[in-house]
XYZ file of C-alpha atoms in Angstrom:
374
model
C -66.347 -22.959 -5.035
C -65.237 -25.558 -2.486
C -61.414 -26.122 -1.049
C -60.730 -28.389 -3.418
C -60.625 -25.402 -5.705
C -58.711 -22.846 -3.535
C -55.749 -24.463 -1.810
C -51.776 -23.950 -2.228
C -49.336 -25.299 -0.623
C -46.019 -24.329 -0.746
C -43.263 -26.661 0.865
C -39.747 -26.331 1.316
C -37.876 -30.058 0.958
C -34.688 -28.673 2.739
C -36.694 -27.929 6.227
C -39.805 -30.530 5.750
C -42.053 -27.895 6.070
C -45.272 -26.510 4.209
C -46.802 -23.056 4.017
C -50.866 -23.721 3.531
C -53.073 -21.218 2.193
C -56.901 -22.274 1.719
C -57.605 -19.434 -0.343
C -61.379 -18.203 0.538
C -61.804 -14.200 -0.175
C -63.784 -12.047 2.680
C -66.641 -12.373 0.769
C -66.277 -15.767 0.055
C -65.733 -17.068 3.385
C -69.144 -18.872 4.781
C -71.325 -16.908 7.942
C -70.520 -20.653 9.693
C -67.840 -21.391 12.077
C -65.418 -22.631 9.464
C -63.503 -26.110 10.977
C -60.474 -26.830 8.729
C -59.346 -30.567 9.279
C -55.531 -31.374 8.402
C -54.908 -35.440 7.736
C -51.549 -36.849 6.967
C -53.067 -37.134 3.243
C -55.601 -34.919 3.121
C -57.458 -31.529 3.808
C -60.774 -30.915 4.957
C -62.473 -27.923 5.455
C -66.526 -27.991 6.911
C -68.820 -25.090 7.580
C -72.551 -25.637 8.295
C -73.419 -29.075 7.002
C -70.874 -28.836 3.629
C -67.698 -30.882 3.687
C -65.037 -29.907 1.312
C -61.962 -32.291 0.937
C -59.175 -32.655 -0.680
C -56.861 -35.733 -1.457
C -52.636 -34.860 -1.500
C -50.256 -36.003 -3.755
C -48.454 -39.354 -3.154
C -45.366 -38.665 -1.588
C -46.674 -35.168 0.804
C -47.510 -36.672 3.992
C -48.389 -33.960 6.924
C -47.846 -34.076 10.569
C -51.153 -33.074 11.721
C -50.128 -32.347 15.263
C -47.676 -29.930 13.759
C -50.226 -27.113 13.120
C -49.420 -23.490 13.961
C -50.357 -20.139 13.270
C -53.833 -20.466 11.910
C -54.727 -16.968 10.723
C -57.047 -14.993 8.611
C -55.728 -12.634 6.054
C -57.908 -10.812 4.854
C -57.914 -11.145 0.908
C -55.660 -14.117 1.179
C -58.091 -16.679 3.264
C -56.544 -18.784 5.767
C -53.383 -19.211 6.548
C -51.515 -22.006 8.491
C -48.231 -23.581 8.666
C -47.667 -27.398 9.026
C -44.462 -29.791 8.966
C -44.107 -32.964 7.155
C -43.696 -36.497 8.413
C -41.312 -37.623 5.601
C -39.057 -35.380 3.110
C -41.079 -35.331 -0.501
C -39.396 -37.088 -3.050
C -36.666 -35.282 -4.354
C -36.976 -33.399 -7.797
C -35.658 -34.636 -10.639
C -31.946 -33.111 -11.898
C -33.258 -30.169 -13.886
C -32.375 -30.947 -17.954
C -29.877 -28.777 -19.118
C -28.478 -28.114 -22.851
C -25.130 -29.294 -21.583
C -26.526 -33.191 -21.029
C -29.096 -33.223 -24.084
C -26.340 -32.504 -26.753
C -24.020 -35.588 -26.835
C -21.377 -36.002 -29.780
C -22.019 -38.104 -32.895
C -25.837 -38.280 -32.495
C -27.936 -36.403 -35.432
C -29.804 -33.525 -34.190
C -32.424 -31.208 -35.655
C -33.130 -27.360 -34.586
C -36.378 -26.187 -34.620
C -37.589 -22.764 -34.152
C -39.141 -23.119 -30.568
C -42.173 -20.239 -31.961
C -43.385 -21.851 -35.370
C -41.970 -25.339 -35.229
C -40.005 -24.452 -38.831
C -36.413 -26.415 -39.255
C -33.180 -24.130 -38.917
C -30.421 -26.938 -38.654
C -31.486 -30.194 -40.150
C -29.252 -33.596 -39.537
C -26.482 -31.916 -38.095
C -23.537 -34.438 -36.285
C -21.330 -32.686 -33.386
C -17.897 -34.547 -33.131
C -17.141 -31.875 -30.106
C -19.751 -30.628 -27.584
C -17.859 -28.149 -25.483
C -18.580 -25.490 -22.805
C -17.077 -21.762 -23.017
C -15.677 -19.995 -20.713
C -17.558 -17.517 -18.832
C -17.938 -14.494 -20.933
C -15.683 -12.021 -18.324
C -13.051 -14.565 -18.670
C -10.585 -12.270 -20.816
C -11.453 -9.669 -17.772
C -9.446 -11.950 -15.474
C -6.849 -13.036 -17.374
C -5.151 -9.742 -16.742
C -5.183 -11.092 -12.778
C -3.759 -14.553 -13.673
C -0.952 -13.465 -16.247
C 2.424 -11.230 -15.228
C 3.086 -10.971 -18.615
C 0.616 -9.736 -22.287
C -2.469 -11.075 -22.378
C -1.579 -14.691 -24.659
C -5.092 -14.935 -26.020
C -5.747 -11.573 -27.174
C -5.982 -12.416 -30.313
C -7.349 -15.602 -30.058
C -11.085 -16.511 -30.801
C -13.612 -19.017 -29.747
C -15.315 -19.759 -33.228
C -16.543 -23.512 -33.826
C -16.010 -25.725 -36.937
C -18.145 -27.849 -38.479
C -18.547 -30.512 -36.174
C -18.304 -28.162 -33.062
C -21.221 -26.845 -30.898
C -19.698 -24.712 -27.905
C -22.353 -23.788 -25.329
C -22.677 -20.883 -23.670
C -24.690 -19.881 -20.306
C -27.667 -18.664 -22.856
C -26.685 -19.575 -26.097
C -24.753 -22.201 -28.251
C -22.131 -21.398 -30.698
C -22.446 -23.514 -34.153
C -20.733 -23.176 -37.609
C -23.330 -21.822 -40.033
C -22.007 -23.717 -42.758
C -24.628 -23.837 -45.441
C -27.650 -23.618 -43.545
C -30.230 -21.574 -45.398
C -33.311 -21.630 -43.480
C -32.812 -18.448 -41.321
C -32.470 -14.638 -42.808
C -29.889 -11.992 -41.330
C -30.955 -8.456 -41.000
C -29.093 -5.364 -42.495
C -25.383 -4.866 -41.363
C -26.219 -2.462 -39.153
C -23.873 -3.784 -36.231
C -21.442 -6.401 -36.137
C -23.688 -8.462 -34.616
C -26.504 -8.879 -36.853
C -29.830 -10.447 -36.103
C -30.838 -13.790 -36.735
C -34.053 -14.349 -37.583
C -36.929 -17.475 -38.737
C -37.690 -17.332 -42.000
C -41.243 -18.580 -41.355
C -42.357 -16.582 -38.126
C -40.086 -13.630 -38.255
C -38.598 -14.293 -34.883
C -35.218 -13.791 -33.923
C -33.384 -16.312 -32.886
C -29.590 -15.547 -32.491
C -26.735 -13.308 -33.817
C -24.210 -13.736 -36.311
C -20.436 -13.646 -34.682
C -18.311 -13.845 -37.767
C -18.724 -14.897 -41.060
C -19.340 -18.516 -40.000
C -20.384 -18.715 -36.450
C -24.188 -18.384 -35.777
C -24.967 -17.945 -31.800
C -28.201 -19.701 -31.224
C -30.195 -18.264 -27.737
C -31.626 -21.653 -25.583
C -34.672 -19.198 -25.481
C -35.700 -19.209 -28.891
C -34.321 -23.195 -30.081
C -35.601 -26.619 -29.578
C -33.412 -28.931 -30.379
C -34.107 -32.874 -31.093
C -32.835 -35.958 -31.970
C -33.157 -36.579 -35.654
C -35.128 -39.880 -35.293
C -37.738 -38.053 -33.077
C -40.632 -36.429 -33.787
C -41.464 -32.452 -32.801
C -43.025 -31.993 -30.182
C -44.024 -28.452 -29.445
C -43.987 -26.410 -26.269
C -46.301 -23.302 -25.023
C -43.912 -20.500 -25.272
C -44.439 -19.261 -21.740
C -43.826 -22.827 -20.333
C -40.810 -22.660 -22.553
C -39.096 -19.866 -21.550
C -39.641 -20.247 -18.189
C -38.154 -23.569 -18.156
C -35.144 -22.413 -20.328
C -34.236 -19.534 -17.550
C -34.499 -21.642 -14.683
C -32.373 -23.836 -16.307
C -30.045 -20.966 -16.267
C -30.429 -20.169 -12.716
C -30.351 -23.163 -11.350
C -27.018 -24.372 -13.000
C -25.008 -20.891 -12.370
C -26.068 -21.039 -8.958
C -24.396 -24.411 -8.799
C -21.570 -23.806 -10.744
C -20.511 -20.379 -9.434
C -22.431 -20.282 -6.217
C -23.944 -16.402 -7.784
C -27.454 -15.726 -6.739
C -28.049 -12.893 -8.383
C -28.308 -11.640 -11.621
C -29.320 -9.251 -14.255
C -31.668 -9.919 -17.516
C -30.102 -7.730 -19.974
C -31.480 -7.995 -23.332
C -29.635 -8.264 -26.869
C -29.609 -4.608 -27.309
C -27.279 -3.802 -24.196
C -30.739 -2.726 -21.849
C -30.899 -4.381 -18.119
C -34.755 -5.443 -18.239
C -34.600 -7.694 -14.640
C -33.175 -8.103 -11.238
C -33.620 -11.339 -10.335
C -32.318 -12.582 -7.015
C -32.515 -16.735 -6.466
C -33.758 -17.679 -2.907
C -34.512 -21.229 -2.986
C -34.529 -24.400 -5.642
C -36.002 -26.698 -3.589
C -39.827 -25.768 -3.539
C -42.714 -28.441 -4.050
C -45.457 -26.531 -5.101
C -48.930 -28.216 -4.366
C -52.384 -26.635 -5.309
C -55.501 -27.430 -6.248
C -56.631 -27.454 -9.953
C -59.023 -24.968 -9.551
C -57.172 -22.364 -8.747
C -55.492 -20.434 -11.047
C -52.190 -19.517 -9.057
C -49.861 -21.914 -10.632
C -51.133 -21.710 -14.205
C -48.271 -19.614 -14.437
C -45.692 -20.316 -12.097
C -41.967 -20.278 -12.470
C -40.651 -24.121 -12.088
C -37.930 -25.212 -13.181
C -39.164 -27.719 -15.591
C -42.297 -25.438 -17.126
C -45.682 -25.781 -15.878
C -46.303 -29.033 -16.089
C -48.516 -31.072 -13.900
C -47.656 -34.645 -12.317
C -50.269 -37.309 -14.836
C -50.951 -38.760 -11.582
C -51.661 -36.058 -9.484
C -55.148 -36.338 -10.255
C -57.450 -32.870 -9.224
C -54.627 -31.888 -6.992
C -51.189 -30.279 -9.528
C -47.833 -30.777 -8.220
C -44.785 -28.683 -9.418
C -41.362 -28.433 -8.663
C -40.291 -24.919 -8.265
C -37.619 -22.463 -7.914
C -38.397 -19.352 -6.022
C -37.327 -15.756 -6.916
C -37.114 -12.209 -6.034
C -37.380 -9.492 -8.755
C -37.681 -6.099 -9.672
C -38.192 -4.672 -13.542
C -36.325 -1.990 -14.904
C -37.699 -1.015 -17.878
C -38.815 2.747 -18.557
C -35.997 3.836 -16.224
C -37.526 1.734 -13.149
C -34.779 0.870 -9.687
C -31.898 2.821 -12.240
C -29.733 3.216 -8.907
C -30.394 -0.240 -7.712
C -29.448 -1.656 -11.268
C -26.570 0.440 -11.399
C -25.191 -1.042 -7.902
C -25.997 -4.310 -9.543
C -23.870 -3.542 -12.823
C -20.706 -2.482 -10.619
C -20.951 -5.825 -8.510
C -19.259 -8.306 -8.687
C -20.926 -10.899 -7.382
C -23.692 -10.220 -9.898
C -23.953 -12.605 -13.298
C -25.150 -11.206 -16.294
C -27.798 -12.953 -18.708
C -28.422 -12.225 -22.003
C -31.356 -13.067 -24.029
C -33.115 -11.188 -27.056
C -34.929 -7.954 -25.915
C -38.314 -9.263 -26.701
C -37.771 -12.784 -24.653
C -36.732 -10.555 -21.652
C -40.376 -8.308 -21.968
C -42.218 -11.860 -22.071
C -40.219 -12.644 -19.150
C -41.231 -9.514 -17.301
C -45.061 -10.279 -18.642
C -44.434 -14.010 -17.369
C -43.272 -12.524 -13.817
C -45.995 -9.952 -13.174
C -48.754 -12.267 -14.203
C -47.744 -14.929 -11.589
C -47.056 -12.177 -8.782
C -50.826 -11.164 -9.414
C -51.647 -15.130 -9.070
C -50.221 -15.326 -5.657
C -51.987 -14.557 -2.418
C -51.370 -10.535 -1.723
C -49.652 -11.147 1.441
C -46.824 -13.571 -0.680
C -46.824 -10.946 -3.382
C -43.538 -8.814 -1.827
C -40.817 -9.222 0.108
C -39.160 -6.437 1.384
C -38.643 -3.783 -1.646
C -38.809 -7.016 -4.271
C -41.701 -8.444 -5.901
C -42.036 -12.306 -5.366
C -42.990 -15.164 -8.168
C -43.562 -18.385 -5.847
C -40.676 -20.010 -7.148
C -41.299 -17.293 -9.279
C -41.357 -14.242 -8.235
């Protein structure tokens, strides 16, 4: 395999500067004195009388002069670290729920799994964002006097869709085209008729909470256009992260699923990683970027991807139980909720992009790392 199969680079926009890793294993690397060339717009690598090169992206320009620490890892390949002569071009504001849903436009809710219709031609006259779900914790700190919306509820009308940090709130009106499971709890599941998934909960008698995680939602006059399912999700929760982080300034946060469990520590270091690699590699096949793994059409061999980068550690089967347990009692922590089994694909999505990376980018002190991902 030749470099133009094995690189990634990894560059931060906020410092102009890139992280290269021309990923040749011990037994890969050639019995030759290896000679890697760095050009503003290109990387070459040449060992006995083979050249391999590889073309950038337009927009990543290099300052060759800037090369430092050229090192072998052993596992990893070669390792060097290189500033750039112009920022990248910024990424583009990341989609969110909140600017897709716009009042009096017809939309139509597909089940993001099978592609099946739940809502069909449905008109919001309000689009509206809920408070965060400790706010009836802090009233008690605001108000000298009874709490004055204790028995007040948040329950949408008709024409109402109230958004949530992982779910939307709608009306269930008439809709037929999802089943409910046994009253077994006063929130009861919501599941696809066709595929058996579940997609929400039922909050009253009329109010259906959707989960971004499990919905795809379109204008009416469009047609469906379906998306992988690990793409998906991983573009729904960076979504999440990225906008809390924004909003609220929180960094960290726990995946807890829709039966109460805390499946994920996830800690948000940075949102404003270009991810560069070769297509031949399989790193990034599985990376966590804020807008699912998508490559740039014009990037040509050579994928780009903008990424946000995150620490983690599981907790399932009783896993960092004292760590999560700090976590729960902090405040400075933000809950997410999503159904149980989107938070194990999460935690399948996660380890399967660690194992991706480079072993020396794998950790970071006692968390595991997803590159932009973590």
């Amino acid at each position: 395999a030749g470099m133009a199969g094995a690189f990634l680079m990894e560059i931060r926009r906020g410092t102009q500067s890139a992280l290269l890793v021309i990923r040749y294993a011990a037994a890969e690397l050639p019995s030759a004195p290896v000679e890697v060339s760095v050009c503003a717009d290109s990387l070459e690598m040449r060992s006995g009388g083979s050249c391999d090169a590889a073309a950038l992206p337009a927009g990543v320009r290099l300052a060759p002069s800037s090369c430092r620490g050229l090192r072998r890892l052993r596992g990893d390949g070669l390792h060097l670290r290189v500033r750039l002569r112009s920022p990248p071009p910024a990424a583009d504001v990341v989609f969110t729920l909140r600017e897709s849903l716009k009042p009096n436009k017809n939309y139509i809710f597909y089940c993001q799994s099978c592609g099946d219709i739940i809502v069909k031609d449905r008109k919001f006259l309000r689009v509206l964002p809920l408070p965060s779900e400790d706010w009836s914790d802090l009233v008690e700190e605001w108000c000298c006097h009874p709490d004055p919306f204790a028995r007040s509820t948040l329950h949408p009308q008709h024409g109402d869709c109230f958004l949530g940090d992982t779910f939307f709130l709608l009306n269930s009106g008439n809709e037929s085209r999802v089943s409910e499971s046994p009253k077994s709890k006063e929130n009861t599941r919501v599941i696809c008729k066709r595929c058996k998934t579940m997609l929400g909960e039922t909050v009253s008698s009329d109010t259906i909470k959707y989960y971004v995680t499990e919905v795809i939602i379109q204008l009416a006059e469009g047609s469906f256009s379906p998306t992988p399912r690990s793409q998906f999700v991983q573009s729904m929760v960076a979504q999440c992260l990225l906008e809390l982080s924004s909003a609220k300034s929180t960094f960290r946060f726990t995946i807890k699923g829709d039966n109460g469990k805390t499946y994920v520590l996830m800690w948000l270091l940075n949102s404003d990683t270009l991810l560069v690699e070769s297509l031949g590699s399989s790193s990034s096949h599985s990376v966590f970027t804020s807008f699912g793994d998508i490559l740039v059409p014009s990037s040509g061999p050579v994928g780009t991807w903008n990424a946000v980068k995150v620490l983690y550690q599981p907790c399932i089967k009783c896993r960092n139980k004292d760590l999560a347990d700090a976590w729960e009692n902090d405040m400075g922590v933000h809950p997410l909720k999503f159904p149980s089994e989107t938070c194990l694909e999460l935690l399948l999505i996660l380890g399967l992009s660690t194992a991706s990376l480079p072993p020396s980018l794998r950790c970071m002190n006692s968390f595991q790392v997803r590159n932009s991902f973590c």
